[in-house]
Coordinates of C-alpha atoms in Angstrom, one line a residue:
X13 CA -23.3 -16.4 10.5
X14 CA -25.9 -13.4 9.9
X15 CA -27.3 -11.8 7.1
X16 CA -28.0 -7.9 6.2
X17 CA -31.6 -6.5 6.0
X18 CA -31.6 -5.3 2.4
X19 CA -30.0 -8.6 0.7
X20 CA -33.0 -10.3 3.1
X21 CA -35.2 -7.7 1.6
X22 CA -34.4 -8.6 -1.8
X23 CA -34.5 -12.3 -1.5
X24 CA -38.5 -11.9 -0.2
X25 CA -38.8 -9.0 -2.6
X26 CA -40.2 -6.6 0.1
X27 CA -38.7 -3.3 0.6
X28 CA -36.2 -2.4 3.5
X29 CA -39.0 -0.5 5.1
X30 CA -41.5 -2.9 5.3
X31 CA -39.1 -5.7 6.6
X32 CA -37.7 -3.5 9.5
X33 CA -41.1 -2.8 10.7
X34 CA -42.0 -6.7 10.2
X35 CA -38.3 -7.3 12.1
X36 CA -39.1 -4.7 15.3
X37 CA -43.1 -6.0 15.7
X38 CA -41.1 -9.1 16.6
X39 CA -38.9 -7.0 18.9
X40 CA -35.6 -7.7 17.2
X41 CA -33.4 -4.4 17.6
X42 CA -32.6 -3.2 14.3
X43 CA -32.2 0.2 12.9
X44 CA -31.5 0.6 9.1
X45 CA -30.9 -1.9 6.1
X46 CA -27.4 -2.3 6.8
X47 CA -28.3 -3.9 10.0
X48 CA -27.1 -7.8 10.7
X49 CA -29.7 -10.4 12.2
X50 CA -29.0 -14.6 12.8
X51 CA -29.8 -17.0 10.5
X52 CA -32.8 -18.4 12.9
X53 CA -34.7 -14.9 12.7
X54 CA -34.0 -14.6 9.0
X55 CA -35.8 -18.7 8.5
X56 CA -39.0 -17.0 11.0
X57 CA -39.2 -14.0 8.8
X58 CA -38.9 -15.9 5.7
X59 CA -41.4 -18.7 6.8
X60 CA -44.0 -15.8 7.6
X61 CA -43.5 -14.1 4.2
X62 CA -43.6 -17.0 2.4
X63 CA -46.5 -18.3 3.8
X64 CA -48.5 -15.2 3.3
X65 CA -47.6 -15.4 0.0
X66 CA -49.2 -19.1 -0.7
X67 CA -53.0 -17.9 1.5
X68 CA -52.8 -15.0 -1.0
X69 CA -51.5 -16.2 -4.4
X70 CA -54.9 -16.4 -6.3
X71 CA -55.7 -12.7 -5.4
X72 CA -51.8 -11.5 -6.7
X73 CA -53.2 -12.5 -10.2
X74 CA -55.4 -9.3 -9.9
X75 CA -53.4 -6.9 -8.7
X76 CA -51.6 -4.0 -10.4
X77 CA -48.6 -2.7 -9.0
X78 CA -47.7 0.7 -9.6
X79 CA -44.3 2.8 -9.2
X80 CA -45.2 6.3 -9.3
X81 CA -47.3 7.0 -12.0
X82 CA -48.6 5.3 -14.9
X83 CA -49.4 6.6 -18.9
X84 CA -52.4 5.3 -20.3
X85 CA -50.1 3.4 -22.9
X86 CA -48.6 1.6 -19.7
X87 CA -51.4 0.9 -18.0
X88 CA -53.0 -1.0 -21.4
X89 CA -50.0 -3.2 -21.6
X90 CA -49.8 -4.1 -17.9
X91 CA -53.8 -5.2 -18.6
X92 CA -53.3 -6.6 -21.9
X93 CA -55.9 -4.0 -23.4
X94 CA -56.0 -2.2 -26.6
X95 CA -54.9 1.2 -25.9
X96 CA -58.2 2.4 -28.4
X97 CA -60.1 0.4 -26.4
X98 CA -58.7 1.6 -22.7
X99 CA -59.4 5.1 -24.0
X100 CA -62.6 4.9 -25.1
X101 CA -63.8 3.1 -21.4
X102 CA -61.8 6.3 -19.6
X103 CA -64.2 8.7 -22.1
X104 CA -67.2 6.5 -20.6
X105 CA -65.7 7.5 -17.0
X106 CA -65.4 10.6 -17.6
X107 CA -61.5 11.0 -17.6
X108 CA -60.2 12.4 -21.1
X109 CA -56.6 11.4 -21.5
X110 CA -54.3 10.8 -24.5
X111 CA -52.3 8.0 -24.9
X112 CA -49.3 9.2 -23.0
X113 CA -50.8 11.2 -20.1
X114 CA -50.3 10.3 -17.0
X115 CA -53.0 9.4 -14.7
X116 CA -53.4 10.3 -11.3
X117 CA -53.5 7.7 -8.2
X118 CA -57.5 8.0 -8.2
X119 CA -58.1 7.7 -12.2
X120 CA -55.9 4.4 -12.0
X121 CA -57.9 3.0 -9.4
X122 CA -61.4 3.4 -10.7
X123 CA -60.4 2.3 -14.5
X124 CA -58.4 -0.7 -13.1
X125 CA -61.5 -1.5 -10.8
X126 CA -63.3 -1.9 -14.2
X127 CA -61.2 -4.5 -15.2
X128 CA -61.1 -6.2 -12.0
X129 CA -58.0 -5.2 -10.8
X130 CA -56.5 -3.6 -7.3
X131 CA -54.5 -0.7 -7.7
X132 CA -51.4 -1.5 -5.2
X133 CA -48.9 1.3 -5.1
X134 CA -45.3 0.1 -4.6
X135 CA -42.7 1.8 -2.6
X136 CA -40.0 3.4 -4.7
X137 CA -36.6 1.7 -4.2
X138 CA -34.5 3.6 -1.5
X139 CA -31.4 5.2 -2.4
X140 CA -30.0 5.6 0.8
X141 CA -27.0 3.0 -0.3
X142 CA -26.1 4.8 -4.3
X143 CA -23.5 7.0 -2.4
X144 CA -22.9 3.8 0.2
X145 CA -20.6 0.4 -0.9
X146 CA -21.9 -1.4 -4.1
X147 CA -20.6 -5.1 -2.8
X148 CA -21.5 -4.8 0.4
X149 CA -19.6 -8.4 1.0
X150 CA -20.6 -10.2 3.9
X151 CA -17.1 -11.4 5.8
X152 CA -16.2 -14.7 6.8
X153 CA -15.1 -14.9 10.3
X154 CA -12.2 -17.1 9.4
X155 CA -11.1 -14.3 7.2
X156 CA -11.2 -11.6 9.4
X157 CA -7.6 -10.4 10.7
X158 CA -6.5 -8.2 13.5
X159 CA -5.6 -4.7 11.7
X160 CA -4.4 -1.4 13.1
X161 CA -6.3 1.0 15.1
X162 CA -7.2 4.6 13.1
X163 CA -6.3 7.3 15.6
X164 CA -7.6 11.0 15.1
X165 CA -5.6 13.7 17.2
X166 CA -8.0 16.5 18.1
X167 CA -7.5 19.7 20.8
X168 CA -7.5 23.3 20.9
X169 CA -4.9 25.1 18.7
X170 CA -1.2 25.4 19.9
X171 CA -1.9 22.9 22.2
X172 CA 0.4 20.4 20.8
X173 CA -1.5 18.0 18.5
X174 CA 1.3 17.9 15.4
X175 CA 4.4 18.6 17.8
X176 CA 2.8 15.3 19.8
X177 CA 2.2 13.5 16.8
X178 CA 6.1 14.7 15.3
X179 CA 7.5 13.1 18.7
X180 CA 5.7 10.0 18.0
X181 CA 6.9 9.9 14.4
X182 CA 10.5 10.7 14.9
X183 CA 9.9 13.4 12.4
X184 CA 9.7 17.5 11.9
X185 CA 6.2 18.5 10.0
X186 CA 5.9 21.4 12.0
X187 CA 9.0 22.8 11.3
X188 CA 7.7 22.8 7.6
X189 CA 4.1 24.7 7.9
X190 CA 3.3 28.2 8.1
X191 CA 3.7 29.6 11.8
X192 CA 3.4 26.0 13.1
X193 CA 0.0 25.4 12.4
X194 CA -1.2 22.5 10.9
X195 CA -2.5 23.7 7.4
X196 CA -3.8 19.8 5.7
X197 CA -4.9 16.5 6.8
X198 CA -1.9 13.9 7.1
X199 CA -2.4 10.6 7.4
X200 CA 0.7 8.4 8.9
X201 CA 1.7 4.8 10.0
X202 CA 4.0 4.1 13.0
X203 CA 4.8 1.0 14.1
X204 CA 4.9 0.1 18.2
X205 CA 6.5 -3.0 19.2
X206 CA 5.9 -4.8 15.7
X207 CA 1.9 -3.3 16.3
X208 CA 1.3 -0.9 13.3
X209 CA -1.2 2.4 14.4
X210 CA -2.8 4.7 11.7
X211 CA -2.8 8.5 12.9
X212 CA -5.3 10.9 11.2
X213 CA -3.5 14.6 12.1
X214 CA -6.4 17.0 11.4
X215 CA -6.9 20.9 11.6
X216 CA -8.7 21.1 14.6
X217 CA -12.0 18.6 14.2
X218 CA -13.6 20.0 10.8
X219 CA -12.3 17.2 8.8
X220 CA -13.5 14.7 11.4
X221 CA -16.7 16.2 11.4
X222 CA -16.9 16.7 7.7
X223 CA -16.6 12.7 7.1
X224 CA -19.1 11.8 9.8
X225 CA -21.8 14.4 8.2
X226 CA -21.3 12.3 5.3
X227 CA -21.8 8.8 6.8
X228 CA -18.4 7.4 6.7
X229 CA -16.6 6.5 10.0
X230 CA -12.9 6.9 9.7
X231 CA -11.9 6.7 13.5
X232 CA -11.4 4.1 15.9
X233 CA -9.9 6.1 19.1
X234 CA -9.9 9.8 19.9
X235 CA -6.6 11.5 20.9
X236 CA -7.9 14.8 23.2
X237 CA -4.8 17.1 23.3
X238 CA -4.8 19.4 26.2
X239 CA -2.3 21.7 27.3
X240 CA -1.3 21.3 31.2
X241 CA -0.7 24.8 31.5
X242 CA -3.7 26.3 29.5
X243 CA -6.8 23.5 30.6
X244 CA -10.1 23.0 28.8
X245 CA -10.3 26.0 25.6
X246 CA -13.3 26.4 23.5
X247 CA -12.3 24.2 20.8
X248 CA -11.5 21.6 23.1
X249 CA -15.2 21.4 24.2
X250 CA -16.0 21.2 20.1
X251 CA -13.7 18.3 20.1
X252 CA -15.0 16.5 23.2
X253 CA -18.6 17.1 21.5
X254 CA -17.9 15.9 18.1
X255 CA -15.9 12.6 19.4
X256 CA -18.7 11.8 21.7
X257 CA -21.4 12.1 18.9
X258 CA -19.0 9.7 16.5
X259 CA -19.4 7.3 19.8
X260 CA -15.4 6.4 19.7
X261 CA -13.2 6.0 23.0
X262 CA -11.5 9.6 23.9
X263 CA -7.9 9.0 25.4
X264 CA -7.0 12.3 26.4
X265 CA -3.3 13.3 26.1
X266 CA -2.1 16.0 29.0
X267 CA 1.0 17.6 27.6
X268 CA 3.2 20.4 28.3
X269 CA 3.7 19.1 31.5
X270 CA 7.3 19.9 31.1
X271 CA 5.9 23.5 31.6
X272 CA 6.8 25.0 35.3
X273 CA 2.6 26.4 35.5
X274 CA 1.2 22.8 34.6
X275 CA -1.8 21.7 36.4
X276 CA -3.0 18.2 35.6
X277 CA -5.4 18.2 38.1
X278 CA -7.1 21.0 37.1
X279 CA -7.0 19.4 33.7
X280 CA -8.7 16.2 34.8
X281 CA -11.2 18.7 37.3
X282 CA -12.4 21.0 33.8
X283 CA -12.7 17.2 31.9
X284 CA -15.2 16.3 34.7
X285 CA -17.3 19.2 34.5
X286 CA -18.0 17.9 30.5
X287 CA -18.7 14.1 31.2
X288 CA -15.4 12.8 31.1
X289 CA -14.4 11.4 34.3
X290 CA -10.5 10.4 34.7
X291 CA -9.5 6.9 35.3
X292 CA -7.8 7.5 38.4
X293 CA -10.7 9.5 39.9
X294 CA -13.1 6.5 39.4
X295 CA -14.1 7.1 35.9
X296 CA -13.2 5.2 32.7
X297 CA -11.6 8.0 30.7
X298 CA -7.9 7.5 30.1
X299 CA -5.9 10.6 30.8
X300 CA -2.0 10.2 30.2
X301 CA 0.7 13.5 31.1
X302 CA 2.8 13.9 28.6
X303 CA 5.5 16.5 27.3
X304 CA 5.9 16.3 23.4
X305 CA 8.7 18.4 23.1
X306 CA 11.1 16.6 25.8
X307 CA 9.1 13.1 24.6
X308 CA 8.2 12.2 28.0
X309 CA 5.3 9.3 28.9
X310 CA 5.0 8.8 25.1
X311 CA 5.8 4.9 25.6
X312 CA 2.6 4.7 28.4
X313 CA 0.6 6.7 26.0
X314 CA 1.1 4.3 22.9
X315 CA 0.6 1.3 25.2
X316 CA -2.9 2.9 26.1
X317 CA -3.9 3.4 22.3
X318 CA -2.9 -0.2 22.0
X319 CA -4.6 -1.4 25.1
X320 CA -7.9 0.4 23.8
X321 CA -7.8 -1.2 20.4
X322 CA -7.3 -4.8 21.7
X323 CA -10.7 -3.3 23.5
X324 CA -12.1 -2.7 20.5
X325 CA -11.3 -5.9 18.5
X326 CA -10.8 -4.1 15.2
X327 CA -10.6 -6.7 12.1
X328 CA -10.8 -6.9 8.5
X329 CA -10.5 -9.0 5.5
X330 CA -7.3 -8.6 3.6
X331 CA -8.3 -10.7 0.8
X332 CA -11.3 -8.8 -0.4
X333 CA -11.7 -6.2 -2.8
X334 CA -10.9 -3.0 -1.2
X335 CA -13.1 -0.2 0.1
X336 CA -11.8 2.7 2.3
X337 CA -12.6 6.2 2.9
X338 CA -11.2 9.8 1.1
X339 CA -9.5 11.7 4.0
X340 CA -8.4 14.3 1.4
X341 CA -8.3 15.3 -2.3
X342 CA -6.9 18.1 -4.3
X343 CA -6.2 19.0 -7.8
X344 CA -2.4 18.9 -8.7
X345 CA -1.1 20.5 -11.6
X346 CA 1.4 18.1 -12.7
X347 CA -0.5 14.7 -11.3
X348 CA -4.5 15.4 -12.0
X349 CA -6.4 14.1 -9.1
X350 CA -4.7 13.0 -6.1
X351 CA -6.8 11.6 -3.2
X352 CA -5.5 10.4 0.3
X353 CA -7.5 7.6 1.1
X354 CA -7.7 5.2 4.4
X355 CA -8.3 1.7 3.7
X356 CA -11.0 0.3 5.7
X357 CA -11.5 -3.8 4.4
X358 CA -9.7 -5.8 1.5
X359 CA -6.4 -4.9 -0.3
X360 CA -6.2 -2.0 -2.7
X361 CA -3.9 -2.8 -5.8
X362 CA -2.7 -1.1 -8.4
X363 CA -4.9 -1.5 -11.9
X364 CA -7.6 -1.7 -9.6
X365 CA -11.2 0.1 -10.9
X366 CA -12.2 2.3 -8.4
X367 CA -15.4 4.3 -8.0
X368 CA -15.2 7.2 -5.0
X369 CA -18.5 9.6 -4.6
X370 CA -18.8 11.1 -7.9
X371 CA -15.5 10.1 -9.5
X372 CA -14.4 6.5 -11.0
X373 CA -11.3 5.4 -12.8
X374 CA -8.2 3.0 -12.0
X375 CA -5.3 3.0 -9.6
X376 CA -2.6 4.1 -11.8
X377 CA 0.2 4.3 -9.1
X378 CA -0.1 4.4 -4.9
X379 CA 1.9 6.3 -2.5
X380 CA 2.2 5.8 1.2
X381 CA 2.9 7.8 4.1
X382 CA 7.1 7.8 3.5
X383 CA 6.6 9.0 -0.5
X384 CA 7.4 5.6 -1.7
X385 CA 5.6 4.0 -4.4
X386 CA 3.8 1.2 -3.5
X387 CA 1.8 -1.6 -5.2
X388 CA -0.9 -2.7 -2.7
X389 CA -1.8 -1.3 0.8
X390 CA -4.3 -3.3 3.2
X391 CA -6.3 -2.2 6.0
X392 CA -6.2 0.8 7.9
X393 CA -3.1 1.7 5.6
X394 CA -3.4 5.3 4.6
X395 CA -2.3 5.8 0.7
X396 CA -2.2 8.7 -2.4
X397 CA -4.0 7.6 -5.0
X398 CA -3.7 8.7 -8.6
X399 CA -5.8 7.6 -11.4
X400 CA -9.7 9.3 -10.2
X401 CA -11.0 11.2 -13.6
X402 CA -12.4 13.9 -10.6
X403 CA -11.7 14.9 -7.0
X404 CA -13.5 13.6 -4.9
X405 CA -15.2 14.8 -1.4
X406 CA -13.3 14.5 2.1
X407 CA -15.7 11.5 3.7
X408 CA -16.7 10.0 0.0
X409 CA -16.2 6.3 0.2
X410 CA -14.1 4.3 -2.0
X411 CA -14.6 0.8 -3.4
X412 CA -13.0 -1.3 -6.0
X413 CA -15.5 -2.4 -8.8
X414 CA -15.5 -5.1 -11.7
X415 CA -14.2 -3.1 -14.5
X416 CA -13.5 0.4 -15.7
X417 CA -17.3 0.6 -17.2
X418 CA -19.0 -0.7 -14.0
X419 CA -17.1 2.6 -12.5
X420 CA -18.3 4.8 -14.9
X421 CA -21.7 3.7 -14.6
X422 CA -21.9 4.1 -10.8
X423 CA -20.4 7.2 -11.0
X424 CA -23.0 8.5 -13.5
X425 CA -25.9 6.9 -11.2
X426 CA -24.3 9.2 -8.5
X427 CA -24.3 12.5 -10.5
X428 CA -27.9 12.0 -11.9
X429 CA -29.2 11.6 -7.8
X430 CA -27.1 14.3 -7.3
X431 CA -28.4 16.6 -9.5
X432 CA -32.3 15.3 -8.9
X433 CA -31.5 16.2 -5.1
X434 CA -30.3 19.7 -6.2
X435 CA -33.4 20.3 -7.9
X436 CA -35.8 19.3 -5.5
X437 CA -33.8 19.8 -2.2
X438 CA -35.9 20.6 1.1
X439 CA -34.0 21.7 4.1
X440 CA -32.8 19.3 6.0
X441 CA -33.2 20.8 9.4
X442 CA -35.9 23.8 10.5
X443 CA -38.0 24.6 13.0
X444 CA -41.3 24.5 10.9
X445 CA -40.9 21.2 8.8
X446 CA -39.1 19.4 12.3
X447 CA -41.9 16.6 12.2
X448 CA -40.4 15.4 9.1
X449 CA -37.3 14.7 11.1
X450 CA -38.8 12.5 13.5
X451 CA -36.4 9.9 14.4
X452 CA -36.7 6.4 14.8
X453 CA -37.7 4.9 18.7
X454 CA -40.1 6.2 21.7
X455 CA -38.0 9.1 22.5
X456 CA -38.0 11.8 19.9
X457 CA -34.9 14.1 19.9
X458 CA -34.7 17.6 18.8
X459 CA -30.4 18.2 18.3
X460 CA -29.5 22.0 19.5
X461 CA -26.1 23.8 19.3
X462 CA -26.0 26.9 21.2
X463 CA -23.7 29.8 20.7
X464 CA -24.1 33.1 22.9
X465 CA -21.6 36.2 23.4
X466 CA -21.3 35.4 27.3
X467 CA -21.0 32.0 29.2
X468 CA -23.9 33.0 31.3
X469 CA -25.9 33.3 28.4
X470 CA -25.0 29.7 26.9
X471 CA -26.0 28.3 30.3
X472 CA -29.2 30.1 30.6
X473 CA -30.2 29.5 27.2
X474 CA -29.3 25.7 28.1
X475 CA -31.0 25.5 30.8
X476 CA -34.3 27.0 29.6
X477 CA -34.4 24.6 26.2
X478 CA -33.5 21.1 28.5
X479 CA -36.7 22.2 30.8
X480 CA -38.7 21.9 27.8
X481 CA -37.6 18.1 27.3
X482 CA -40.7 15.5 28.0
X483 CA -41.0 11.7 28.5
X484 CA -41.4 11.9 24.5
X485 CA -39.1 14.8 23.0
X486 CA -35.8 15.1 24.3
X487 CA -34.1 18.3 24.0
X488 CA -30.4 17.0 23.1
X489 CA -27.5 20.0 23.2
X490 CA -25.0 18.5 21.4
X491 CA -22.4 21.6 22.0
X492 CA -22.5 25.4 23.6
X493 CA -20.0 27.7 23.4
X494 CA -19.4 31.8 23.4
X495 CA -18.7 33.6 20.3
X496 CA -20.2 34.0 16.7
X497 CA -21.3 31.3 15.1
X498 CA -18.5 29.7 13.1
X499 CA -18.5 26.8 10.0
X500 CA -17.6 24.5 12.8
X501 CA -20.5 24.7 14.6
X502 CA -22.7 24.6 10.8
X503 CA -20.4 21.2 10.5
X504 CA -21.7 19.7 13.5
X505 CA -25.4 20.7 13.4
X506 CA -25.4 18.9 9.9
X507 CA -23.6 15.6 10.9
X508 CA -26.3 15.4 13.6
X509 CA -29.1 16.8 12.3
X510 CA -29.5 19.7 14.4
X511 CA -30.5 23.3 14.6
X512 CA -28.3 26.2 15.7
X513 CA -29.9 29.0 18.4
X514 CA -27.6 31.9 18.6
X515 CA -28.3 34.3 21.3
X516 CA -26.6 38.1 20.8
X517 CA -24.4 36.6 18.4
X518 CA -24.4 36.1 14.1
X519 CA -22.9 33.5 12.1
X520 CA -20.1 34.8 9.6
X521 CA -19.7 34.8 6.1
X522 CA -17.9 31.5 5.3
X523 CA -20.3 30.1 8.4
X524 CA -23.9 31.3 6.3
X525 CA -22.3 29.8 3.2
X526 CA -21.8 26.5 4.6
X527 CA -25.4 26.5 6.3
X528 CA -26.7 27.2 3.2
X529 CA -24.7 23.9 1.5
X530 CA -25.6 22.1 4.1
X531 CA -28.9 23.1 4.9
X532 CA -28.7 24.0 8.2
X533 CA -30.9 26.0 9.9
X534 CA -29.3 28.9 12.1
X535 CA -31.8 31.0 14.5
X536 CA -30.7 34.0 16.0
X537 CA -32.4 35.9 19.0
X538 CA -31.8 39.1 21.2
X539 CA -34.6 37.7 24.0
X540 CA -34.9 34.6 25.3
X541 CA -38.2 33.7 25.6
X542 CA -38.6 34.3 21.7
X543 CA -35.8 30.8 21.0
X544 CA -38.1 29.1 23.7
X545 CA -41.4 29.6 22.0
X546 CA -39.7 28.9 18.4
X547 CA -38.4 25.4 20.3
X548 CA -41.6 24.5 21.8
X549 CA -43.5 24.7 18.8
X550 CA -41.2 22.3 17.1
X551 CA -40.9 20.0 19.9
X552 CA -45.2 20.1 19.3
X553 CA -44.4 19.4 15.6
X554 CA -42.5 15.7 17.7
X555 CA -45.6 14.8 19.6
X556 CA -47.8 12.1 18.1
X557 CA -51.2 13.6 17.5
X558 CA -54.1 12.2 19.6
X559 CA -56.8 10.6 17.0
X560 CA -60.9 10.6 18.0
X561 CA -62.9 8.8 16.0
X562 CA -65.8 10.6 13.9
X563 CA -69.0 9.2 12.8
X564 CA -69.8 10.1 9.2
X565 CA -72.8 8.5 8.0
X566 CA -74.8 5.1 8.6
X567 CA -75.9 2.7 5.6
X568 CA -78.6 -0.1 5.2
X569 CA -77.8 -3.2 3.2
X570 CA -81.1 -3.9 1.5
X571 CA -79.9 -6.3 -1.0
X572 CA -76.7 -8.5 -1.9
X573 CA -75.1 -9.1 -5.2
X574 CA -72.2 -11.5 -6.1
X575 CA -70.0 -10.3 -8.9
X576 CA -67.4 -13.0 -10.1
X577 CA -63.8 -11.9 -9.1
X578 CA -64.6 -9.1 -6.7
X579 CA -67.0 -10.7 -4.0
X580 CA -70.4 -9.6 -2.7
X581 CA -71.6 -6.2 -3.0
X582 CA -74.4 -4.4 -1.0
X583 CA -77.0 -2.7 -2.9
X584 CA -77.4 -0.4 0.2
X585 CA -79.3 3.1 1.3
X586 CA -77.6 6.1 3.0
X587 CA -80.2 6.4 6.5
X588 CA -78.0 9.2 7.7
X589 CA -74.7 11.5 6.9
X590 CA -72.4 10.7 4.1
X591 CA -70.4 7.6 2.8
X592 CA -66.9 8.7 1.8
X593 CA -65.0 6.2 -0.4
X594 CA -61.4 6.4 1.9
X595 CA -63.4 6.0 5.5
X596 CA -63.5 3.3 7.3
X597 CA -66.4 0.9 7.7
X598 CA -68.3 -0.8 10.6
X599 CA -70.4 -3.8 10.1
X600 CA -73.3 -4.1 12.4
X601 CA -76.0 -7.4 13.0
X602 CA -78.8 -6.8 15.4
X603 CA -76.6 -4.6 17.4
X604 CA -73.3 -6.2 17.2
X605 CA -69.9 -5.2 15.8
X606 CA -69.5 -8.2 13.2
X607 CA -66.3 -7.1 10.9
X608 CA -64.2 -3.6 10.9
X609 CA -62.4 -2.8 7.8
X610 CA -62.2 -0.7 4.2
X611 CA -64.6 0.0 1.7
X612 CA -63.3 -1.9 -0.9
X613 CA -65.6 0.1 -3.6
X614 CA -68.5 2.3 -3.8
X615 CA -70.8 2.7 -7.0
X616 CA -73.7 4.8 -8.3
X617 CA -75.0 2.7 -10.9
X618 CA -72.0 2.0 -12.8
X619 CA -70.3 5.1 -11.9
X620 CA -66.9 4.6 -9.2
X621 CA -67.9 7.7 -7.0
X622 CA -66.1 9.1 -3.9
X623 CA -68.9 9.9 -1.8
X624 CA -72.7 9.2 -1.3
X625 CA -75.0 11.4 0.4
X626 CA -77.6 11.0 2.5
X627 CA -81.0 9.6 1.0
X628 CA -79.5 8.0 -2.4
X629 CA -78.8 4.4 -3.2
X630 CA -75.6 3.1 -3.9
X631 CA -73.5 -0.6 -4.2
X632 CA -70.7 -1.1 -1.3
X633 CA -68.2 -3.6 -1.5
X634 CA -65.9 -4.2 2.0
X635 CA -62.4 -4.7 1.5
X636 CA -61.8 -8.6 1.4
X637 CA -65.4 -9.5 3.5
X638 CA -68.3 -11.1 1.5
X639 CA -70.8 -12.1 4.9
X640 CA -73.4 -9.4 3.8
X641 CA -76.6 -10.0 4.6
X642 CA -80.2 -8.0 4.1
X643 CA -80.9 -6.0 7.2
X644 CA -77.3 -5.3 7.8
X645 CA -76.0 -1.9 8.8
X646 CA -72.9 -0.3 8.0
X647 CA -71.6 2.4 10.3
X648 CA -69.3 4.7 8.2
X649 CA -66.3 6.2 10.4
X650 CA -63.1 8.2 10.2
X651 CA -60.6 9.6 12.3
X652 CA -60.0 13.0 13.1
X653 CA -56.0 13.8 13.6
X654 CA -56.1 16.6 16.9
X655 CA -52.5 18.0 17.9
X656 CA -51.3 18.1 21.0
X657 CA -49.8 20.4 22.7
X658 CA -46.7 20.2 25.4

């Protein structure tokens, strides 16, 4: 039985980042605060942290922990000093501040040192999971039961996605839709030999990507429908790229086999060009020839779905409070906000208090895919839910919480956070600021979507950009296609933290609006070398810089003083260069390095200072080190960052 990273971090009073760093230093493969580690590793970490705490318990008593900023009044309360006394001390230090004025980090450090405190800045709690699950319960192995697989049907327009689903469901959905094209997202459940399978029928793959862009993974298996008489088309390629990016198994249904000009081998050949090698050609992609119109070979397709699902070992706990994903939501004039929900885990019941994205409420009614009212819905079951206060977004996570008040509180927190983000939002991905998008791991990736006016240009741009890949920075092509930049391209880029490069093409009005909303960087070029130069510059921003040591000055220790609660301070003379408070120090005795560390304090007479020049005396303390002797030499140094180029 394992434990989640964020749970262990709470127990040890560490930030998620600190704990992940410790585990990675130990060689444990973890990627986020939701990762799970085994009990032995958790015990090892606890021993390490608790052991360190015991060793530093005495020092912690004079540590002033600061999160963000602090006013004079708040500081006085923290260090138990009368505000008027503290303000007088601040004036003595040359800091003119009112009682409600916020102090800078440097000012805090100086005044805290006067009272024997060391300032320790606490990292603000990560709010990555504010929009995630509130109660991420660790399910016991004995409670897990097999659940139906969730299948997304994808492919090019008019290749027979909905007709195939109709044939499986024995219904006539297509007849009721405009022009025979799917106008909405449908979620349906069918039984195959007593086993349930849930299907998501999407208009192309926009919703599939929209969900993934919001961090929700609704699909277990993707069915790629390709017409045997038409072959791989632009939307088919996009569907392949989306499914690959999501990391789900792909089963190819080669449809329209009843047509006289059907060429399944040509389809398989084209699939190989996109990295999908059919099983009968020595690969691992399942390809099933079918005719949705005539109902031919559907049994084999369903059998392959069941087999693939068995390999995935899909399980859930039906006895816990439910959580799920919003597949679709709308405002119905008569019923209010209506959300189509795919239950991921647990069982949703009428009367449950729920929260979904920025909306909250109570389940008033549930309707299944057959239009029947139901009282409860288990894992991998799609249902329409009535009772939310607002219309959530597709891809939002829905969760059952303790009561209505809890649901409202969570929704309010999320609304506040969303407002803050909108006020201070930076562009998610752009070439100028790509260094802030560095991904974890040794190999850094620059994800790119390429669109051009002709296929030859697409290949030329892709090959030129891929040649820029190095051992440290990899250019990854998510998708390349012919034609203008569409909303689908933008959603793929948003979901994968990518930039879009257009060569002799432009984004449409809707694509530009979506790009502004999702903060996706779109670059359009007429000359290929301009695109290459821009991407090369962005990649140089991903390279870790080199650091060169620079000696700033030398200091001679002429006298030592022991200060209670602080340690040994050196009365010193700057013989060469300057001493900077934020620099590093190397202690030399008879030409031998005794210690390297940080400058703990730097004073001129009674005043804390940031810098002391050559020819002046000063008092220097070394952080956590007291073995100072007359005649010692302190070498003051720092590191200069040197930008690397490809």
